């Protein structure tokens, strides 16, 4: 991902080009999830050989200040090798601006259902004339953090780099998906599979149900038709069908799950080891003599 690094790490890297190259070369950008609202945790994630870090500000209560610090930590501690992508909590332009002013490579917009919502999100993420994003005077310091290639302006470079990723997670969103994919400024589509299943009246976990399978077939068909990369969490058993269907940014691991399941596994092994030793001690001659 170093090929998409900006001249200054305070700026957004070129995720738009990374996505286009991934589509052209049939490559997959592998990510890690950050669900723990902690700079210390993100420092660890930034040291990994992942392509992007999914900072989830929708399901994790974090202040805009903490979110910005997590974005900047990814940029600095990975030395530009990892792209920070923020799932903002709402469609509000302020959350989009805070993430991008901090140097996020892109924003995921949850619960997107209509063309109007997408156009508003794109406008919030792009400087004029493409959009209505406001210039951040405290983030881009003239001659210090706004350095760009010769002949270019920082705001134009930001428009070239930043990816806007609507998240589709309802039947209404699926109904409008084809129109949404044709909106200029949409760089990828995320599918919120869990919420989509619930909106379709299905259990959160499962598989093989006709409404969900038909919905995903529609997603894959539209992605192919409009050469649109797909983004999201993909369980290991769905890797092949997802990559063949157009997924080019995939997350299969996150800090919360790694911590919980990793510790659960370690504790299980410890209990087995301790139980084995205790059983051996009880069965030893010395133990029987004391009894």
PDB file of C-alpha atoms in Angstrom:
ATOM      1  CA  UNK A   1       0.000   0.000   0.000  1.00  0.00           C
ATOM      2  CA  UNK A   2       3.052   2.249   0.072  1.00  0.00           C
ATOM      3  CA  UNK A   3       2.377   3.032  -3.584  1.00  0.00           C
ATOM      4  CA  UNK A   4      -0.743   4.954  -2.494  1.00  0.00           C
ATOM      5  CA  UNK A   5       0.897   6.912   0.314  1.00  0.00           C
ATOM      6  CA  UNK A   6       0.433  10.727   0.361  1.00  0.00           C
ATOM      7  CA  UNK A   7       3.403  13.080   0.608  1.00  0.00           C
ATOM      8  CA  UNK A   8       2.491  13.847   4.224  1.00  0.00           C
ATOM      9  CA  UNK A   9       1.000  11.219   6.525  1.00  0.00           C
ATOM     10  CA  UNK A  10      -1.494  13.731   7.921  1.00  0.00           C
ATOM     11  CA  UNK A  11      -3.274  13.454   4.562  1.00  0.00           C
ATOM     12  CA  UNK A  12      -5.553  10.743   3.206  1.00  0.00           C
ATOM     13  CA  UNK A  13      -3.839   8.020   1.156  1.00  0.00           C
ATOM     14  CA  UNK A  14      -5.119   7.147  -2.300  1.00  0.00           C
ATOM     15  CA  UNK A  15      -7.650   4.444  -1.537  1.00  0.00           C
ATOM     16  CA  UNK A  16      -9.606   5.234  -4.687  1.00  0.00           C
ATOM     17  CA  UNK A  17      -6.663   4.199  -6.867  1.00  0.00           C
ATOM     18  CA  UNK A  18      -5.944   1.181  -4.673  1.00  0.00           C
ATOM     19  CA  UNK A  19      -9.513  -0.002  -5.261  1.00  0.00           C
ATOM     20  CA  UNK A  20      -9.312   0.593  -9.009  1.00  0.00           C
ATOM     21  CA  UNK A  21      -6.025  -1.316  -9.195  1.00  0.00           C
ATOM     22  CA  UNK A  22      -7.490  -4.143  -7.139  1.00  0.00           C
ATOM     23  CA  UNK A  23     -10.385  -4.425  -9.568  1.00  0.00           C
ATOM     24  CA  UNK A  24      -8.071  -4.356 -12.573  1.00  0.00           C
ATOM     25  CA  UNK A  25      -5.645  -6.934 -11.156  1.00  0.00           C
ATOM     26  CA  UNK A  26      -8.200  -9.099  -9.294  1.00  0.00           C
ATOM     27  CA  UNK A  27      -6.416  -8.416  -6.002  1.00  0.00           C
ATOM     28  CA  UNK A  28      -7.928  -8.296  -2.522  1.00  0.00           C
ATOM     29  CA  UNK A  29      -7.087  -5.691   0.122  1.00  0.00           C
ATOM     30  CA  UNK A  30      -7.036  -7.475   3.484  1.00  0.00           C
ATOM     31  CA  UNK A  31      -8.051  -5.544   6.586  1.00  0.00           C
ATOM     32  CA  UNK A  32      -8.216  -5.760  10.346  1.00  0.00           C
ATOM     33  CA  UNK A  33     -11.077  -4.440  12.456  1.00  0.00           C
ATOM     34  CA  UNK A  34     -10.711  -1.949  15.297  1.00  0.00           C
ATOM     35  CA  UNK A  35     -13.691  -2.229  17.636  1.00  0.00           C
ATOM     36  CA  UNK A  36     -11.876  -1.375  20.856  1.00  0.00           C
ATOM     37  CA  UNK A  37     -11.839   2.425  21.309  1.00  0.00           C
ATOM     38  CA  UNK A  38      -8.141   2.575  22.146  1.00  0.00           C
ATOM     39  CA  UNK A  39      -5.074   4.196  20.623  1.00  0.00           C
ATOM     40  CA  UNK A  40      -2.922   1.560  22.336  1.00  0.00           C
ATOM     41  CA  UNK A  41      -4.787  -1.229  20.545  1.00  0.00           C
ATOM     42  CA  UNK A  42      -4.554   0.495  17.168  1.00  0.00           C
ATOM     43  CA  UNK A  43      -0.784   0.826  17.624  1.00  0.00           C
ATOM     44  CA  UNK A  44      -0.622  -2.968  17.651  1.00  0.00           C
ATOM     45  CA  UNK A  45      -2.907  -3.297  14.621  1.00  0.00           C
ATOM     46  CA  UNK A  46      -0.848  -0.738  12.689  1.00  0.00           C
ATOM     47  CA  UNK A  47       2.241  -2.930  13.077  1.00  0.00           C
ATOM     48  CA  UNK A  48       0.556  -5.814  11.229  1.00  0.00           C
ATOM     49  CA  UNK A  49       0.930  -6.532   7.536  1.00  0.00           C
ATOM     50  CA  UNK A  50      -2.666  -5.584   6.725  1.00  0.00           C
ATOM     51  CA  UNK A  51      -3.705  -3.288   3.907  1.00  0.00           C
ATOM     52  CA  UNK A  52      -6.387  -1.381   5.779  1.00  0.00           C
ATOM     53  CA  UNK A  53      -7.830  -0.878   9.233  1.00  0.00           C
ATOM     54  CA  UNK A  54     -11.579  -0.733   9.724  1.00  0.00           C
ATOM     55  CA  UNK A  55     -12.255   1.732  12.545  1.00  0.00           C
ATOM     56  CA  UNK A  56     -15.843   1.180  13.623  1.00  0.00           C
ATOM     57  CA  UNK A  57     -17.301   4.376  15.059  1.00  0.00           C
ATOM     58  CA  UNK A  58     -20.848   3.138  14.476  1.00  0.00           C
ATOM     59  CA  UNK A  59     -20.962   0.284  16.984  1.00  0.00           C
ATOM     60  CA  UNK A  60     -18.207   1.538  19.291  1.00  0.00           C
ATOM     61  CA  UNK A  61     -18.910   4.626  21.429  1.00  0.00           C
ATOM     62  CA  UNK A  62     -15.913   6.816  20.700  1.00  0.00           C
ATOM     63  CA  UNK A  63     -15.562  10.567  20.697  1.00  0.00           C
ATOM     64  CA  UNK A  64     -14.585  12.368  17.485  1.00  0.00           C
ATOM     65  CA  UNK A  65     -11.280  13.216  19.171  1.00  0.00           C
ATOM     66  CA  UNK A  66     -10.488   9.567  19.910  1.00  0.00           C
ATOM     67  CA  UNK A  67     -11.567   8.506  16.430  1.00  0.00           C
ATOM     68  CA  UNK A  68      -9.242  11.103  14.891  1.00  0.00           C
ATOM     69  CA  UNK A  69      -6.371   9.947  17.100  1.00  0.00           C
ATOM     70  CA  UNK A  70      -6.948   6.337  16.038  1.00  0.00           C
ATOM     71  CA  UNK A  71      -6.869   7.342  12.365  1.00  0.00           C
ATOM     72  CA  UNK A  72      -3.659   9.302  12.850  1.00  0.00           C
ATOM     73  CA  UNK A  73      -2.110   6.418  14.793  1.00  0.00           C
ATOM     74  CA  UNK A  74      -2.787   4.033  11.902  1.00  0.00           C
ATOM     75  CA  UNK A  75      -1.203   6.464   9.450  1.00  0.00           C
ATOM     76  CA  UNK A  76       1.871   7.181  11.560  1.00  0.00           C
ATOM     77  CA  UNK A  77       2.580   3.783  13.130  1.00  0.00           C
ATOM     78  CA  UNK A  78       2.175   1.931   9.841  1.00  0.00           C
ATOM     79  CA  UNK A  79       4.246   4.619   8.102  1.00  0.00           C
ATOM     80  CA  UNK A  80       1.586   4.881   5.426  1.00  0.00           C
ATOM     81  CA  UNK A  81       1.444   1.144   4.728  1.00  0.00           C
ATOM     82  CA  UNK A  82      -2.072   0.733   6.163  1.00  0.00           C
ATOM     83  CA  UNK A  83      -5.153   2.721   5.198  1.00  0.00           C
ATOM     84  CA  UNK A  84      -7.555   3.832   7.925  1.00  0.00           C
ATOM     85  CA  UNK A  85     -11.201   3.509   6.874  1.00  0.00           C
ATOM     86  CA  UNK A  86     -13.838   4.807   9.284  1.00  0.00           C
ATOM     87  CA  UNK A  87     -17.395   3.566   9.512  1.00  0.00           C
ATOM     88  CA  UNK A  88     -19.011   6.752  10.740  1.00  0.00           C
ATOM     89  CA  UNK A  89     -21.957   6.533  13.154  1.00  0.00           C
ATOM     90  CA  UNK A  90     -24.438   8.547  11.072  1.00  0.00           C
ATOM     91  CA  UNK A  91     -24.887  10.232   7.721  1.00  0.00           C
ATOM     92  CA  UNK A  92     -24.020  13.575   9.307  1.00  0.00           C
ATOM     93  CA  UNK A  93     -21.508  15.675   7.395  1.00  0.00           C
ATOM     94  CA  UNK A  94     -19.665  16.497  10.632  1.00  0.00           C
ATOM     95  CA  UNK A  95     -18.656  12.871  11.280  1.00  0.00           C
ATOM     96  CA  UNK A  96     -17.517  12.483   7.680  1.00  0.00           C
ATOM     97  CA  UNK A  97     -15.475  15.680   7.926  1.00  0.00           C
ATOM     98  CA  UNK A  98     -13.878  14.719  11.258  1.00  0.00           C
ATOM     99  CA  UNK A  99     -12.750  11.353   9.857  1.00  0.00           C
ATOM    100  CA  UNK A 100     -11.370  12.785   6.628  1.00  0.00           C
ATOM    101  CA  UNK A 101      -9.744  15.810   8.268  1.00  0.00           C
ATOM    102  CA  UNK A 102      -7.875  13.318  10.464  1.00  0.00           C
ATOM    103  CA  UNK A 103      -6.470  11.601   7.374  1.00  0.00           C
ATOM    104  CA  UNK A 104      -8.821   8.659   6.863  1.00  0.00           C
ATOM    105  CA  UNK A 105      -8.545   7.007   3.469  1.00  0.00           C
ATOM    106  CA  UNK A 106     -12.278   6.628   3.219  1.00  0.00           C
ATOM    107  CA  UNK A 107     -15.600   6.537   5.006  1.00  0.00           C
ATOM    108  CA  UNK A 108     -18.270   3.852   5.191  1.00  0.00           C
ATOM    109  CA  UNK A 109     -21.790   5.249   5.488  1.00  0.00           C
ATOM    110  CA  UNK A 110     -24.088   2.840   7.377  1.00  0.00           C
ATOM    111  CA  UNK A 111     -27.808   2.294   6.754  1.00  0.00           C
ATOM    112  CA  UNK A 112     -27.737   3.758   3.252  1.00  0.00           C
ATOM    113  CA  UNK A 113     -30.953   3.198   1.341  1.00  0.00           C
ATOM    114  CA  UNK A 114     -31.610   6.015  -1.130  1.00  0.00           C
ATOM    115  CA  UNK A 115     -29.955   7.917  -3.938  1.00  0.00           C
ATOM    116  CA  UNK A 116     -30.479  11.159  -2.028  1.00  0.00           C
ATOM    117  CA  UNK A 117     -28.584   9.842   0.986  1.00  0.00           C
ATOM    118  CA  UNK A 118     -25.659   8.771  -1.173  1.00  0.00           C
ATOM    119  CA  UNK A 119     -25.443  12.081  -3.002  1.00  0.00           C
ATOM    120  CA  UNK A 120     -25.397  13.911   0.339  1.00  0.00           C
ATOM    121  CA  UNK A 121     -22.601  11.651   1.633  1.00  0.00           C
ATOM    122  CA  UNK A 122     -20.519  12.169  -1.495  1.00  0.00           C
ATOM    123  CA  UNK A 123     -21.012  15.931  -1.249  1.00  0.00           C
ATOM    124  CA  UNK A 124     -19.884  15.903   2.392  1.00  0.00           C
ATOM    125  CA  UNK A 125     -16.699  14.010   1.469  1.00  0.00           C
ATOM    126  CA  UNK A 126     -15.623  16.063  -1.568  1.00  0.00           C
ATOM    127  CA  UNK A 127     -14.367  19.616  -1.817  1.00  0.00           C
ATOM    128  CA  UNK A 128     -15.991  21.885  -4.383  1.00  0.00           C
ATOM    129  CA  UNK A 129     -16.885  21.856  -7.147  1.00  0.00           C
ATOM    130  CA  UNK A 130     -17.495  18.095  -6.728  1.00  0.00           C
ATOM    131  CA  UNK A 131     -18.982  18.533  -3.267  1.00  0.00           C
ATOM    132  CA  UNK A 132     -19.461  20.741  -0.229  1.00  0.00           C
ATOM    133  CA  UNK A 133     -16.723  19.625   2.148  1.00  0.00           C
ATOM    134  CA  UNK A 134     -15.375  22.572   4.117  1.00  0.00           C
ATOM    135  CA  UNK A 135     -11.661  23.387   4.136  1.00  0.00           C
ATOM    136  CA  UNK A 136     -10.056  22.245   7.444  1.00  0.00           C
ATOM    137  CA  UNK A 137      -7.795  25.127   8.519  1.00  0.00           C
ATOM    138  CA  UNK A 138      -6.508  23.340  11.616  1.00  0.00           C
ATOM    139  CA  UNK A 139      -5.650  20.078   9.833  1.00  0.00           C
ATOM    140  CA  UNK A 140      -3.959  21.323   6.679  1.00  0.00           C
ATOM    141  CA  UNK A 141      -1.227  23.804   7.566  1.00  0.00           C
ATOM    142  CA  UNK A 142       0.156  25.720   4.609  1.00  0.00           C
ATOM    143  CA  UNK A 143       3.625  24.554   3.703  1.00  0.00           C
ATOM    144  CA  UNK A 144       3.697  21.978   6.535  1.00  0.00           C
ATOM    145  CA  UNK A 145       1.021  19.327   6.162  1.00  0.00           C
ATOM    146  CA  UNK A 146      -0.506  20.254   2.793  1.00  0.00           C
ATOM    147  CA  UNK A 147       2.383  19.179   0.538  1.00  0.00           C
ATOM    148  CA  UNK A 148       1.276  17.626  -2.768  1.00  0.00           C
ATOM    149  CA  UNK A 149       2.889  16.784  -6.118  1.00  0.00           C
ATOM    150  CA  UNK A 150       3.920  19.794  -8.173  1.00  0.00           C
ATOM    151  CA  UNK A 151       1.081  21.357 -10.099  1.00  0.00           C
ATOM    152  CA  UNK A 152      -1.622  20.034  -7.797  1.00  0.00           C
ATOM    153  CA  UNK A 153      -3.612  21.546  -4.926  1.00  0.00           C
ATOM    154  CA  UNK A 154      -4.244  19.770  -1.645  1.00  0.00           C
ATOM    155  CA  UNK A 155      -8.048  19.852  -1.941  1.00  0.00           C
ATOM    156  CA  UNK A 156      -7.900  18.403  -5.448  1.00  0.00           C
ATOM    157  CA  UNK A 157      -5.590  15.627  -4.272  1.00  0.00           C
ATOM    158  CA  UNK A 158      -7.984  14.868  -1.400  1.00  0.00           C
ATOM    159  CA  UNK A 159     -10.846  14.524  -3.872  1.00  0.00           C
ATOM    160  CA  UNK A 160      -8.709  12.123  -5.922  1.00  0.00           C
ATOM    161  CA  UNK A 161      -7.747   9.990  -2.913  1.00  0.00           C
ATOM    162  CA  UNK A 162     -10.749   9.633  -0.600  1.00  0.00           C
ATOM    163  CA  UNK A 163     -13.143   6.715  -1.057  1.00  0.00           C
ATOM    164  CA  UNK A 164     -16.850   6.987  -0.257  1.00  0.00           C
ATOM    165  CA  UNK A 165     -18.401   3.611   0.562  1.00  0.00           C
ATOM    166  CA  UNK A 166     -22.187   3.441   1.115  1.00  0.00           C
ATOM    167  CA  UNK A 167     -23.297   0.498   3.252  1.00  0.00           C
ATOM    168  CA  UNK A 168     -26.346  -1.382   2.003  1.00  0.00           C
ATOM    169  CA  UNK A 169     -28.175  -3.407   4.665  1.00  0.00           C
ATOM    170  CA  UNK A 170     -31.892  -3.444   3.815  1.00  0.00           C
ATOM    171  CA  UNK A 171     -34.308  -4.504   1.111  1.00  0.00           C
ATOM    172  CA  UNK A 172     -34.843  -0.857   0.180  1.00  0.00           C
ATOM    173  CA  UNK A 173     -31.107  -0.438  -0.233  1.00  0.00           C
ATOM    174  CA  UNK A 174     -31.017  -3.485  -2.510  1.00  0.00           C
ATOM    175  CA  UNK A 175     -33.921  -2.093  -4.522  1.00  0.00           C
ATOM    176  CA  UNK A 176     -31.957   1.118  -5.135  1.00  0.00           C
ATOM    177  CA  UNK A 177     -28.543  -0.522  -5.508  1.00  0.00           C
ATOM    178  CA  UNK A 178     -28.253  -0.175  -9.272  1.00  0.00           C
ATOM    179  CA  UNK A 179     -28.994   3.555  -9.139  1.00  0.00           C
ATOM    180  CA  UNK A 180     -26.625   4.006  -6.213  1.00  0.00           C
ATOM    181  CA  UNK A 181     -23.760   2.318  -8.055  1.00  0.00           C
ATOM    182  CA  UNK A 182     -24.141   4.787 -10.924  1.00  0.00           C
ATOM    183  CA  UNK A 183     -23.712   7.878  -8.745  1.00  0.00           C
ATOM    184  CA  UNK A 184     -20.470   9.687  -9.467  1.00  0.00           C
ATOM    185  CA  UNK A 185     -18.229   9.634  -6.430  1.00  0.00           C
ATOM    186  CA  UNK A 186     -19.265   6.207  -5.135  1.00  0.00           C
ATOM    187  CA  UNK A 187     -16.051   4.161  -4.979  1.00  0.00           C
ATOM    188  CA  UNK A 188     -17.213   0.873  -3.462  1.00  0.00           C
ATOM    189  CA  UNK A 189     -20.240  -0.710  -1.846  1.00  0.00           C
ATOM    190  CA  UNK A 190     -20.330  -2.367   1.543  1.00  0.00           C
ATOM    191  CA  UNK A 191     -22.943  -5.006   2.331  1.00  0.00           C
ATOM    192  CA  UNK A 192     -24.038  -5.203   5.970  1.00  0.00           C
ATOM    193  CA  UNK A 193     -24.950  -8.869   5.842  1.00  0.00           C
ATOM    194  CA  UNK A 194     -26.256  -9.224   9.400  1.00  0.00           C
ATOM    195  CA  UNK A 195     -28.623  -6.265   9.247  1.00  0.00           C
ATOM    196  CA  UNK A 196     -29.660  -7.241   5.729  1.00  0.00           C
ATOM    197  CA  UNK A 197     -30.631 -10.704   6.936  1.00  0.00           C
ATOM    198  CA  UNK A 198     -32.660  -9.241   9.788  1.00  0.00           C
ATOM    199  CA  UNK A 199     -34.368  -6.748   7.461  1.00  0.00           C
ATOM    200  CA  UNK A 200     -35.323  -9.700   5.271  1.00  0.00           C
ATOM    201  CA  UNK A 201     -36.915 -11.379   8.306  1.00  0.00           C
ATOM    202  CA  UNK A 202     -34.163 -13.995   8.626  1.00  0.00           C
ATOM    203  CA  UNK A 203     -32.114 -15.037  11.663  1.00  0.00           C
ATOM    204  CA  UNK A 204     -28.826 -13.227  12.112  1.00  0.00           C
ATOM    205  CA  UNK A 205     -26.811 -16.388  11.474  1.00  0.00           C
ATOM    206  CA  UNK A 206     -27.723 -18.949   8.900  1.00  0.00           C
ATOM    207  CA  UNK A 207     -27.465 -19.579   5.205  1.00  0.00           C
ATOM    208  CA  UNK A 208     -29.199 -20.924   2.152  1.00  0.00           C
ATOM    209  CA  UNK A 209     -32.407 -18.922   2.551  1.00  0.00           C
ATOM    210  CA  UNK A 210     -33.824 -17.837  -0.811  1.00  0.00           C
ATOM    211  CA  UNK A 211     -34.362 -14.113  -0.024  1.00  0.00           C
ATOM    212  CA  UNK A 212     -30.786 -13.660   1.181  1.00  0.00           C
ATOM    213  CA  UNK A 213     -29.221 -15.750  -1.588  1.00  0.00           C
ATOM    214  CA  UNK A 214     -31.204 -13.885  -4.245  1.00  0.00           C
ATOM    215  CA  UNK A 215     -30.203 -10.568  -2.684  1.00  0.00           C
ATOM    216  CA  UNK A 216     -26.510 -11.455  -2.793  1.00  0.00           C
ATOM    217  CA  UNK A 217     -26.806 -12.686  -6.388  1.00  0.00           C
ATOM    218  CA  UNK A 218     -28.237  -9.273  -7.242  1.00  0.00           C
ATOM    219  CA  UNK A 219     -25.323  -7.570  -5.459  1.00  0.00           C
ATOM    220  CA  UNK A 220     -22.762  -9.647  -7.364  1.00  0.00           C
ATOM    221  CA  UNK A 221     -24.511  -9.032 -10.689  1.00  0.00           C
ATOM    222  CA  UNK A 222     -24.590  -5.258 -10.163  1.00  0.00           C
ATOM    223  CA  UNK A 223     -20.950  -5.228  -9.019  1.00  0.00           C
ATOM    224  CA  UNK A 224     -19.937  -6.985 -12.217  1.00  0.00           C
ATOM    225  CA  UNK A 225     -22.116  -4.785 -14.414  1.00  0.00           C
ATOM    226  CA  UNK A 226     -20.708  -1.524 -13.027  1.00  0.00           C
ATOM    227  CA  UNK A 227     -17.205  -2.798 -12.170  1.00  0.00           C
ATOM    228  CA  UNK A 228     -17.872  -1.780  -8.571  1.00  0.00           C
ATOM    229  CA  UNK A 229     -15.682  -3.208  -5.780  1.00  0.00           C
ATOM    230  CA  UNK A 230     -17.446  -4.699  -2.784  1.00  0.00           C
ATOM    231  CA  UNK A 231     -16.301  -4.229   0.805  1.00  0.00           C
ATOM    232  CA  UNK A 232     -17.041  -5.873   4.121  1.00  0.00           C
ATOM    233  CA  UNK A 233     -16.562  -8.607   6.667  1.00  0.00           C
ATOM    234  CA  UNK A 234     -16.346 -11.995   4.985  1.00  0.00           C
ATOM    235  CA  UNK A 235     -16.381 -15.232   7.026  1.00  0.00           C
ATOM    236  CA  UNK A 236     -13.664 -17.655   6.005  1.00  0.00           C
ATOM    237  CA  UNK A 237     -16.142 -20.154   4.549  1.00  0.00           C
ATOM    238  CA  UNK A 238     -17.519 -17.439   2.220  1.00  0.00           C
ATOM    239  CA  UNK A 239     -14.128 -16.329   0.912  1.00  0.00           C
ATOM    240  CA  UNK A 240     -14.261 -17.955  -2.506  1.00  0.00           C
ATOM    241  CA  UNK A 241     -17.798 -16.945  -3.431  1.00  0.00           C
ATOM    242  CA  UNK A 242     -17.204 -13.403  -2.137  1.00  0.00           C
ATOM    243  CA  UNK A 243     -13.955 -12.804  -4.019  1.00  0.00           C
ATOM    244  CA  UNK A 244     -15.408 -14.266  -7.206  1.00  0.00           C
ATOM    245  CA  UNK A 245     -18.457 -12.041  -6.673  1.00  0.00           C
ATOM    246  CA  UNK A 246     -16.418  -8.836  -6.576  1.00  0.00           C
ATOM    247  CA  UNK A 247     -15.197  -8.317  -3.018  1.00  0.00           C
ATOM    248  CA  UNK A 248     -11.923  -6.376  -3.144  1.00  0.00           C
ATOM    249  CA  UNK A 249     -11.692  -5.092   0.450  1.00  0.00           C
ATOM    250  CA  UNK A 250     -12.183  -7.856   2.976  1.00  0.00           C
ATOM    251  CA  UNK A 251     -11.943  -8.018   6.755  1.00  0.00           C
ATOM    252  CA  UNK A 252     -11.853 -11.417   8.463  1.00  0.00           C
ATOM    253  CA  UNK A 253     -10.284 -10.513  11.809  1.00  0.00           C
ATOM    254  CA  UNK A 254     -10.880  -7.843  14.448  1.00  0.00           C
ATOM    255  CA  UNK A 255      -9.342  -6.914  17.773  1.00  0.00           C
ATOM    256  CA  UNK A 256     -12.415  -7.762  19.869  1.00  0.00           C
ATOM    257  CA  UNK A 257     -12.870 -11.243  18.433  1.00  0.00           C
ATOM    258  CA  UNK A 258      -9.125 -11.983  18.457  1.00  0.00           C
ATOM    259  CA  UNK A 259      -8.922 -10.967  22.106  1.00  0.00           C
ATOM    260  CA  UNK A 260     -12.039 -12.850  23.209  1.00  0.00           C
ATOM    261  CA  UNK A 261     -11.547 -16.071  21.251  1.00  0.00           C
ATOM    262  CA  UNK A 262      -7.773 -16.040  21.652  1.00  0.00           C
ATOM    263  CA  UNK A 263      -8.000 -15.737  25.422  1.00  0.00           C
ATOM    264  CA  UNK A 264     -10.814 -18.272  25.558  1.00  0.00           C
ATOM    265  CA  UNK A 265      -8.610 -20.765  23.692  1.00  0.00           C
ATOM    266  CA  UNK A 266      -5.597 -19.994  25.901  1.00  0.00           C
ATOM    267  CA  UNK A 267      -7.660 -20.413  29.065  1.00  0.00           C
ATOM    268  CA  UNK A 268      -9.033 -23.710  27.803  1.00  0.00           C
ATOM    269  CA  UNK A 269      -5.526 -25.032  27.176  1.00  0.00           C
ATOM    270  CA  UNK A 270      -4.399 -23.795  30.593  1.00  0.00           C
ATOM    271  CA  UNK A 271      -7.292 -25.557  32.323  1.00  0.00           C
ATOM    272  CA  UNK A 272      -6.472 -28.795  30.504  1.00  0.00           C
ATOM    273  CA  UNK A 273      -2.802 -28.529  31.474  1.00  0.00           C
ATOM    274  CA  UNK A 274      -3.607 -27.741  35.120  1.00  0.00           C
ATOM    275  CA  UNK A 275      -6.144 -30.566  35.347  1.00  0.00           C
ATOM    276  CA  UNK A 276      -3.606 -33.024  33.932  1.00  0.00           C
ATOM    277  CA  UNK A 277      -0.969 -32.023  36.497  1.00  0.00           C
ATOM    278  CA  UNK A 278      -3.461 -32.183  39.387  1.00  0.00           C
ATOM    279  CA  UNK A 279      -4.639 -35.643  38.289  1.00  0.00           C
ATOM    280  CA  UNK A 280      -1.043 -36.846  38.092  1.00  0.00           C
ATOM    281  CA  UNK A 281      -0.284 -35.459  41.549  1.00  0.00           C
ATOM    282  CA  UNK A 282      -3.319 -37.172  43.038  1.00  0.00           C
ATOM    283  CA  UNK A 283      -2.306 -40.477  41.449  1.00  0.00           C
ATOM    284  CA  UNK A 284       1.343 -40.335  42.594  1.00  0.00           C
ATOM    285  CA  UNK A 285       2.615 -42.619  45.424  1.00  0.00           C
ATOM    286  CA  UNK A 286       3.640 -39.620  47.532  1.00  0.00           C
ATOM    287  CA  UNK A 287       0.107 -38.303  47.358  1.00  0.00           C
ATOM    288  CA  UNK A 288      -1.377 -41.650  48.426  1.00  0.00           C
ATOM    289  CA  UNK A 289       1.068 -41.922  51.345  1.00  0.00           C
ATOM    290  CA  UNK A 290       0.030 -38.544  52.692  1.00  0.00           C
ATOM    291  CA  UNK A 291      -3.559 -39.651  52.570  1.00  0.00           C
TER     292      UNK A 291
END
